[in-house]
Amino acid sequence: MKFLTTDIEKLKYTRHGFFMRLGGTSTGLYDSLNCAFSSNDKADNVRANRAMVAEALDLEPNSVLTLKQIHSAKVVKVDKPWTREQSPEADAMVTDQRGIGLGVLTADCAPVLFAAKKGRVVGAAHAGWKGAVSGVLEKTVEAMGDFGVAPENIVAAIGPCIGPQSYEVSEGFEKPFLAQNAGNEKFFRKGKPGHLVFDLPGYVTQQLKNAGVAAIYDMRQDTLANEGVFFSYRRTTQRKEEDYGRQISVIAIT
């Protein structure tokens, strides 16, 4: 199975992968590596897809964990695997335990994976616009700090998400960003009448820098523009389709 990686791979204690929609068992709207039980895809297909993801990273199938993502700034510390029914409501995780895959499900939001350059601590965050402006990235950095990891010792990678040329929003969307910092105006440009275009990965990068993260990788992969490779919630809404799949991004201590 093919997946995307970054220079985090140079840290020998960890493995990670930004998985695409390719190589799975699902069909139709979910073709083919849909990893979201929250979709209306067949549960057996999702289970099989997630097992393939786990195998690709040399993990046990039940050790790839995901959250009930709620577009929040809530972070949980993981010390052991949980069942799907036990998944907490949150949008980021950190762990110092071996063999636990921290998984983020996305279909336009930004998956962000974290690893310590010194020590053995990893994290994963689901950063849609609401979670990002609420502080989920800073909270993830803080949670890694509870394990003794300083921000300047963290490497972060921004995975496939809706790109800066594709994220059209209504005027007024920018208000919470400008209330946070007037300088955030640089992440918006004029679109069609009554609309702006938002640079989500650019904003995520800035928030990581503000949190003190020194090394940041941006994969610059646009989920909306690359239909054959990625799921996209925006594409689904444009087409008025009834549902959509989600790709998964995973990091683990090996």
Coordinates of N, CA and C in Angstrom, one line a residue, residues 44-206:
D44 N -17.7 -3.4 7.6 CA -16.7 -4.4 7.2 C -15.6 -3.9 6.3
N45 N -16.0 -3.0 5.4 CA -15.1 -2.4 4.5 C -14.1 -1.4 5.2
V46 N -14.7 -0.6 6.1 CA -13.9 0.3 6.9 C -12.9 -0.5 7.7
R47 N -13.4 -1.5 8.3 CA -12.5 -2.3 9.2 C -11.4 -2.9 8.4
A48 N -11.7 -3.4 7.2 CA -10.6 -4.0 6.4 C -9.6 -2.9 5.9
N49 N -10.1 -1.8 5.6 CA -9.2 -0.7 5.1 C -8.3 -0.3 6.3
R50 N -8.8 -0.1 7.5 CA -8.0 0.3 8.6 C -7.0 -0.8 9.0
A51 N -7.3 -2.1 8.8 CA -6.4 -3.1 9.0 C -5.2 -3.1 8.0
M52 N -5.5 -2.7 6.8 CA -4.4 -2.5 5.8 C -3.5 -1.4 6.1
V53 N -4.1 -0.3 6.6 CA -3.3 0.9 7.1 C -2.4 0.4 8.2
A54 N -2.9 -0.3 9.2 CA -2.1 -0.8 10.3 C -1.0 -1.7 9.8
E55 N -1.3 -2.6 8.9 CA -0.3 -3.5 8.4 C 0.9 -2.7 7.7
A56 N 0.5 -1.6 6.9 CA 1.5 -0.9 6.2 C 2.5 -0.2 7.2
L57 N 2.0 0.1 8.4 CA 2.9 0.7 9.4 C 3.4 -0.2 10.4
D58 N 3.2 -1.5 10.2 CA 3.7 -2.6 11.1 C 3.0 -2.4 12.5
L59 N 1.7 -2.2 12.5 CA 1.0 -2.0 13.7 C -0.1 -3.1 13.8
E60 N -0.6 -3.4 15.0 CA -1.8 -4.3 15.1 C -3.0 -3.6 14.7
P61 N -4.0 -4.3 14.0 CA -5.2 -3.6 13.5 C -5.9 -2.8 14.6
N62 N -6.0 -3.3 15.8 CA -6.8 -2.6 16.8 C -6.0 -1.5 17.5
S63 N -4.8 -1.3 17.1 CA -4.0 -0.3 17.8 C -3.9 1.0 17.0
V64 N -4.6 1.1 15.9 CA -4.7 2.4 15.2 C -6.0 3.1 15.7
L65 N -5.8 4.1 16.4 CA -6.9 4.8 17.1 C -7.3 6.1 16.4
T66 N -8.6 6.3 16.5 CA -9.1 7.6 16.0 C -10.1 8.1 17.1
L67 N -10.4 9.4 16.9 CA -11.3 10.1 17.9 C -12.7 10.4 17.3
K68 N -13.6 10.7 18.1 CA -14.9 11.3 17.7 C -14.6 12.8 17.5
Q69 N -14.2 13.2 16.3 CA -13.7 14.5 16.1 C -14.9 15.5 16.1
I70 N -14.7 16.6 16.9 CA -15.8 17.6 17.1 C -15.3 19.0 16.8
H71 N -14.2 19.2 16.1 CA -13.7 20.5 15.7 C -13.5 21.4 16.9
S72 N -12.8 20.8 17.9 CA -12.5 21.4 19.1 C -11.0 21.7 19.3
A73 N -10.6 22.2 20.5 CA -9.2 22.3 20.8 C -8.8 21.2 21.9
K74 N -9.6 20.2 22.1 CA -9.4 19.2 23.1 C -8.4 18.2 22.7
V75 N -7.4 17.9 23.6 CA -6.4 17.0 23.3 C -6.4 15.9 24.4
V76 N -6.2 14.6 24.0 CA -6.2 13.5 25.0 C -4.8 12.9 25.0
K77 N -4.4 12.4 26.1 CA -3.1 11.7 26.3 C -3.5 10.2 26.2
V78 N -2.8 9.4 25.4 CA -3.1 8.0 25.2 C -2.1 7.1 25.8
D79 N -2.5 6.3 26.7 CA -1.6 5.3 27.3 C -1.9 3.9 27.0
K80 N -3.1 3.6 26.3 CA -3.4 2.3 25.9 C -4.5 2.4 24.8
P81 N -4.6 1.4 24.0 CA -5.7 1.4 22.9 C -7.1 1.4 23.5
W82 N -8.0 1.9 22.8 CA -9.4 1.8 23.2 C -10.2 1.2 22.0
T83 N -11.4 0.8 22.3 CA -12.3 0.3 21.3 C -13.0 1.4 20.6
R84 N -13.6 1.1 19.4 CA -14.2 2.2 18.7 C -15.3 2.9 19.5
E85 N -16.0 2.1 20.3 CA -17.1 2.6 21.1 C -16.6 3.5 22.2
Q86 N -15.3 3.3 22.6 CA -14.8 4.1 23.7 C -14.1 5.4 23.2
S87 N -14.0 5.6 21.9 CA -13.3 6.8 21.4 C -13.8 8.1 22.0
P88 N -12.9 8.8 22.6 CA -13.3 10.1 23.2 C -13.6 11.2 22.2
E89 N -14.4 12.2 22.6 CA -14.6 13.3 21.8 C -13.5 14.3 22.0
A90 N -12.7 14.5 20.9 CA -11.5 15.4 21.0 C -11.0 15.5 19.5
D91 N -10.0 16.3 19.4 CA -9.4 16.5 18.0 C -7.9 16.4 18.0
A92 N -7.3 15.9 19.0 CA -5.9 15.7 19.0 C -5.5 14.7 20.1
M93 N -4.4 14.0 19.8 CA -3.9 13.0 20.8 C -2.3 13.1 20.8
V94 N -1.8 12.7 22.0 CA -0.4 12.6 22.2 C -0.1 11.3 22.9
T95 N 1.1 10.7 22.7 CA 1.4 9.5 23.4 C 3.0 9.3 23.5
D96 N 3.4 8.6 24.5 CA 4.8 8.2 24.6 C 4.9 6.6 24.6
Q97 N 3.8 6.0 24.2 CA 3.7 4.5 24.2 C 4.0 3.9 22.9
R98 N 4.8 2.8 22.9 CA 5.1 2.1 21.6 C 3.8 1.4 21.1
G99 N 3.8 1.3 19.7 CA 2.8 0.5 19.1 C 1.4 1.0 19.0
I100 N 1.2 2.3 19.4 CA -0.1 2.9 19.3 C -0.1 3.9 18.1
G101 N -1.0 3.6 17.1 CA -1.1 4.5 16.0 C -2.1 5.6 16.3
L102 N -1.7 6.9 16.3 CA -2.6 8.0 16.5 C -3.1 8.4 15.1
G103 N -4.4 8.3 14.9 CA -5.0 8.5 13.6 C -5.9 9.7 13.5
V104 N -5.8 10.4 12.4 CA -6.7 11.6 12.2 C -7.4 11.3 10.9
L105 N -8.7 11.5 10.9 CA -9.5 11.4 9.7 C -9.9 12.7 9.1
T106 N -9.7 12.9 7.8 CA -9.9 14.2 7.1 C -10.5 14.0 5.7
A107 N -11.1 15.1 5.3 CA -11.6 15.1 3.9 C -11.6 16.6 3.5
D108 N -10.6 17.4 3.8 CA -10.4 18.8 3.5 C -9.7 19.5 4.7
C109 N -10.1 19.1 5.9 CA -9.4 19.6 7.1 C -7.9 19.2 7.1
A110 N -7.1 19.9 7.8 CA -5.6 19.6 7.8 C -5.3 18.5 8.9
P111 N -4.7 17.4 8.5 CA -4.1 16.5 9.5 C -2.7 17.0 9.8
V112 N -2.4 17.1 11.1 CA -1.1 17.5 11.5 C -0.5 16.5 12.4
L113 N 0.7 15.9 12.0 CA 1.4 14.9 12.8 C 2.6 15.6 13.4
F114 N 2.9 15.2 14.7 CA 4.0 15.8 15.5 C 4.9 14.7 16.0
A115 N 6.2 15.0 16.2 CA 7.1 14.1 16.8 C 8.3 14.9 17.4
A116 N 8.8 14.3 18.5 CA 9.9 15.0 19.2 C 11.2 14.6 18.6
K117 N 12.1 15.6 18.4 CA 13.4 15.3 17.8 C 14.3 14.6 18.9
K118 N 14.1 14.9 20.1 CA 14.8 14.3 21.2 C 13.7 13.7 22.2
G119 N 13.9 12.5 22.6 CA 12.8 11.8 23.3 C 12.0 11.0 22.4
R120 N 10.9 10.4 22.9 CA 10.1 9.5 22.1 C 8.6 9.9 22.4
V121 N 8.1 10.9 21.8 CA 6.7 11.4 22.0 C 6.2 11.8 20.6
V122 N 5.0 11.4 20.3 CA 4.3 11.8 19.1 C 2.9 12.3 19.3
G123 N 2.4 13.0 18.3 CA 1.1 13.6 18.5 C 0.4 13.6 17.1
A124 N -0.9 13.8 17.1 CA -1.7 13.9 15.9 C -2.9 14.9 16.1
A125 N -3.1 15.8 15.2 CA -4.2 16.7 15.4 C -5.1 16.9 14.1
H126 N -6.4 17.0 14.3 CA -7.3 17.3 13.3 C -7.6 18.8 13.3
A127 N -7.1 19.5 12.3 CA -7.1 21.0 12.3 C -8.0 21.5 11.1
G128 N -9.3 21.5 11.3 CA -10.1 22.3 10.4 C -10.0 23.7 10.9
W129 N -10.8 24.6 10.2 CA -10.6 26.0 10.5 C -11.1 26.3 11.9
K130 N -12.1 25.6 12.4 CA -12.7 25.9 13.7 C -11.7 25.4 14.8
G131 N -11.2 24.2 14.6 CA -10.2 23.7 15.6 C -9.0 24.5 15.6
A132 N -8.5 24.9 14.4 CA -7.3 25.7 14.4 C -7.4 27.0 15.0
V133 N -8.5 27.7 14.8 CA -8.6 29.1 15.4 C -8.9 29.0 16.9
S134 N -9.4 27.8 17.3 CA -9.7 27.6 18.7 C -8.5 27.2 19.5
G135 N -7.4 26.8 18.8 CA -6.1 26.5 19.5 C -5.7 25.0 19.6
V136 N -6.3 24.2 18.7 CA -6.0 22.7 18.8 C -4.5 22.5 18.6
L137 N -3.8 23.2 17.8 CA -2.4 23.0 17.5 C -1.5 23.4 18.7
E138 N -1.8 24.6 19.3 CA -1.1 25.0 20.4 C -1.3 24.1 21.6
K139 N -2.5 23.6 21.7 CA -2.8 22.6 22.8 C -2.1 21.3 22.7
T140 N -1.9 20.9 21.4 CA -1.2 19.7 21.2 C 0.3 19.8 21.6
V141 N 0.9 21.0 21.2 CA 2.2 21.3 21.6 C 2.3 21.3 23.1
E142 N 1.4 21.9 23.8 CA 1.4 22.0 25.3 C 1.3 20.6 25.9
A143 N 0.5 19.7 25.3 CA 0.4 18.4 25.8 C 1.7 17.6 25.6
M144 N 2.4 17.8 24.5 CA 3.7 17.2 24.4 C 4.6 17.7 25.4
G145 N 4.5 19.0 25.8 CA 5.3 19.6 26.8 C 5.1 18.9 28.2
D146 N 3.9 18.3 28.4 CA 3.7 17.6 29.6 C 4.6 16.3 29.7
F147 N 5.1 15.9 28.5 CA 6.0 14.7 28.5 C 7.4 15.2 28.5
G148 N 7.6 16.5 28.7 CA 9.0 17.0 28.7 C 9.6 17.5 27.4
V149 N 8.7 17.6 26.4 CA 9.2 18.0 25.1 C 9.0 19.5 24.9
A150 N 10.0 20.2 24.7 CA 10.0 21.6 24.4 C 9.5 21.9 23.0
P151 N 8.8 23.0 22.8 CA 8.3 23.3 21.4 C 9.3 23.3 20.3
E152 N 10.5 23.8 20.6 CA 11.6 23.9 19.6 C 12.2 22.5 19.3
N153 N 11.7 21.5 20.1 CA 12.2 20.1 19.9 C 11.2 19.3 19.1
I154 N 10.1 20.0 18.6 CA 9.0 19.3 17.9 C 9.1 19.5 16.4
V155 N 8.9 18.4 15.7 CA 8.8 18.5 14.2 C 7.3 18.2 13.9
A156 N 6.7 19.0 13.0 CA 5.3 18.9 12.6 C 5.2 18.8 11.1
A157 N 4.2 18.0 10.7 CA 4.0 17.8 9.3 C 2.5 18.0 9.0
I158 N 2.2 18.9 8.0 CA 0.8 19.2 7.6 C 0.5 18.4 6.4
G159 N -0.5 17.5 6.5 CA -0.8 16.6 5.4 C -1.8 17.2 4.4
P160 N -2.3 16.3 3.5 CA -3.2 16.8 2.5 C -4.5 17.4 3.1
C161 N -4.8 18.6 2.6 CA -6.0 19.4 3.0 C -6.4 20.3 1.9
I162 N -7.5 20.9 2.0 CA -8.0 21.8 1.0 C -7.0 23.0 0.8
G163 N -6.6 23.2 -0.4 CA -5.5 24.1 -0.7 C -5.8 25.6 -0.7
P164 N -4.8 26.4 -0.7 CA -5.1 27.9 -0.7 C -5.7 28.5 -1.9
Q165 N -5.8 27.7 -3.0 CA -6.5 28.1 -4.2 C -7.9 27.6 -4.3
S166 N -8.3 26.8 -3.3 CA -9.6 26.1 -3.4 C -10.6 26.4 -2.4
Y167 N -10.2 27.0 -1.2 CA -11.0 27.1 -0.1 C -11.8 28.4 -0.1
E168 N -12.9 28.4 -0.9 CA -13.7 29.6 -1.0 C -14.7 29.7 0.2
V169 N -14.8 30.9 0.8 CA -15.6 31.1 2.0 C -16.4 32.4 1.8
S170 N -17.5 32.6 2.5 CA -18.3 33.8 2.5 C -17.6 34.9 3.2
E171 N -17.8 36.1 2.8 CA -17.3 37.3 3.5 C -17.9 37.3 4.9
G172 N -17.1 37.5 5.9 CA -17.5 37.4 7.3 C -16.9 36.2 8.0
F173 N -16.5 35.2 7.2 CA -15.8 34.0 7.7 C -14.5 34.4 8.4
E174 N -13.9 35.5 7.9 CA -12.6 35.9 8.4 C -12.6 36.6 9.8
K175 N -13.8 36.9 10.3 CA -13.9 37.7 11.5 C -13.2 37.1 12.7
P176 N -13.4 35.8 13.0 CA -12.7 35.3 14.2 C -11.2 35.3 14.0
F177 N -10.7 35.1 12.8 CA -9.3 35.1 12.6 C -8.7 36.5 12.8
L178 N -9.4 37.5 12.3 CA -8.9 38.9 12.5 C -9.0 39.4 13.9
A179 N -10.0 38.8 14.6 CA -10.2 39.2 16.1 C -9.0 38.6 16.8
Q180 N -8.5 37.4 16.4 CA -7.4 36.8 17.0 C -6.1 37.6 16.8
N181 N -5.9 38.0 15.5 CA -4.7 38.7 15.1 C -5.0 39.4 13.8
A182 N -4.9 40.7 13.8 CA -5.1 41.5 12.5 C -4.2 41.0 11.4
G183 N -3.1 40.5 11.8 CA -2.1 40.0 10.7 C -2.6 38.8 10.0
N184 N -3.7 38.1 10.5 CA -4.2 37.0 9.8 C -4.9 37.3 8.5
E185 N -5.0 38.6 8.3 CA -5.6 39.1 7.0 C -4.9 38.5 5.8
K186 N -3.6 38.3 6.0 CA -2.8 37.8 4.9 C -3.2 36.4 4.4
F187 N -4.0 35.7 5.2 CA -4.4 34.3 4.8 C -5.7 34.4 4.0
F188 N -6.2 35.6 3.6 CA -7.4 35.7 2.9 C -7.2 36.6 1.6
R189 N -7.8 36.2 0.5 CA -7.8 37.1 -0.7 C -9.2 37.1 -1.3
K190 N -9.4 38.1 -2.1 CA -10.7 38.2 -2.7 C -11.0 37.1 -3.6
G191 N -12.3 36.6 -3.6 CA -12.8 35.6 -4.5 C -13.8 36.2 -5.4
K192 N -14.8 35.4 -5.7 CA -16.0 36.0 -6.5 C -16.7 36.9 -5.6
P193 N -17.7 37.7 -6.1 CA -18.4 38.7 -5.3 C -19.0 38.1 -4.0
G194 N -18.7 38.7 -2.9 CA -19.3 38.2 -1.7 C -18.5 37.1 -1.0
H195 N -17.3 36.7 -1.6 CA -16.6 35.6 -1.1 C -15.1 35.9 -1.0
L196 N -14.4 35.1 -0.2 CA -13.0 35.2 0.0 C -12.4 33.8 -0.2
V197 N -11.1 33.7 -0.4 CA -10.4 32.4 -0.5 C -9.4 32.4 0.7
F198 N -9.5 31.3 1.4 CA -8.8 31.1 2.7 C -7.6 30.1 2.5
D199 N -6.4 30.5 3.0 CA -5.2 29.7 3.0 C -5.2 28.9 4.3
L200 N -5.8 27.7 4.3 CA -5.8 27.0 5.6 C -4.4 26.5 5.9
P201 N -3.7 25.8 5.0 CA -2.3 25.3 5.4 C -1.4 26.5 5.8
G202 N -1.5 27.6 5.2 CA -0.7 28.8 5.6 C -1.0 29.2 7.0
Y203 N -2.3 29.2 7.3 CA -2.7 29.6 8.7 C -2.2 28.6 9.7
V204 N -2.4 27.3 9.4 CA -1.9 26.2 10.3 C -0.4 26.4 10.5
T205 N 0.3 26.6 9.5 CA 1.8 26.8 9.6 C 2.1 28.0 10.5
Q206 N 1.4 29.1 10.4 CA 1.6 30.2 11.3 C 1.3 29.9 12.7

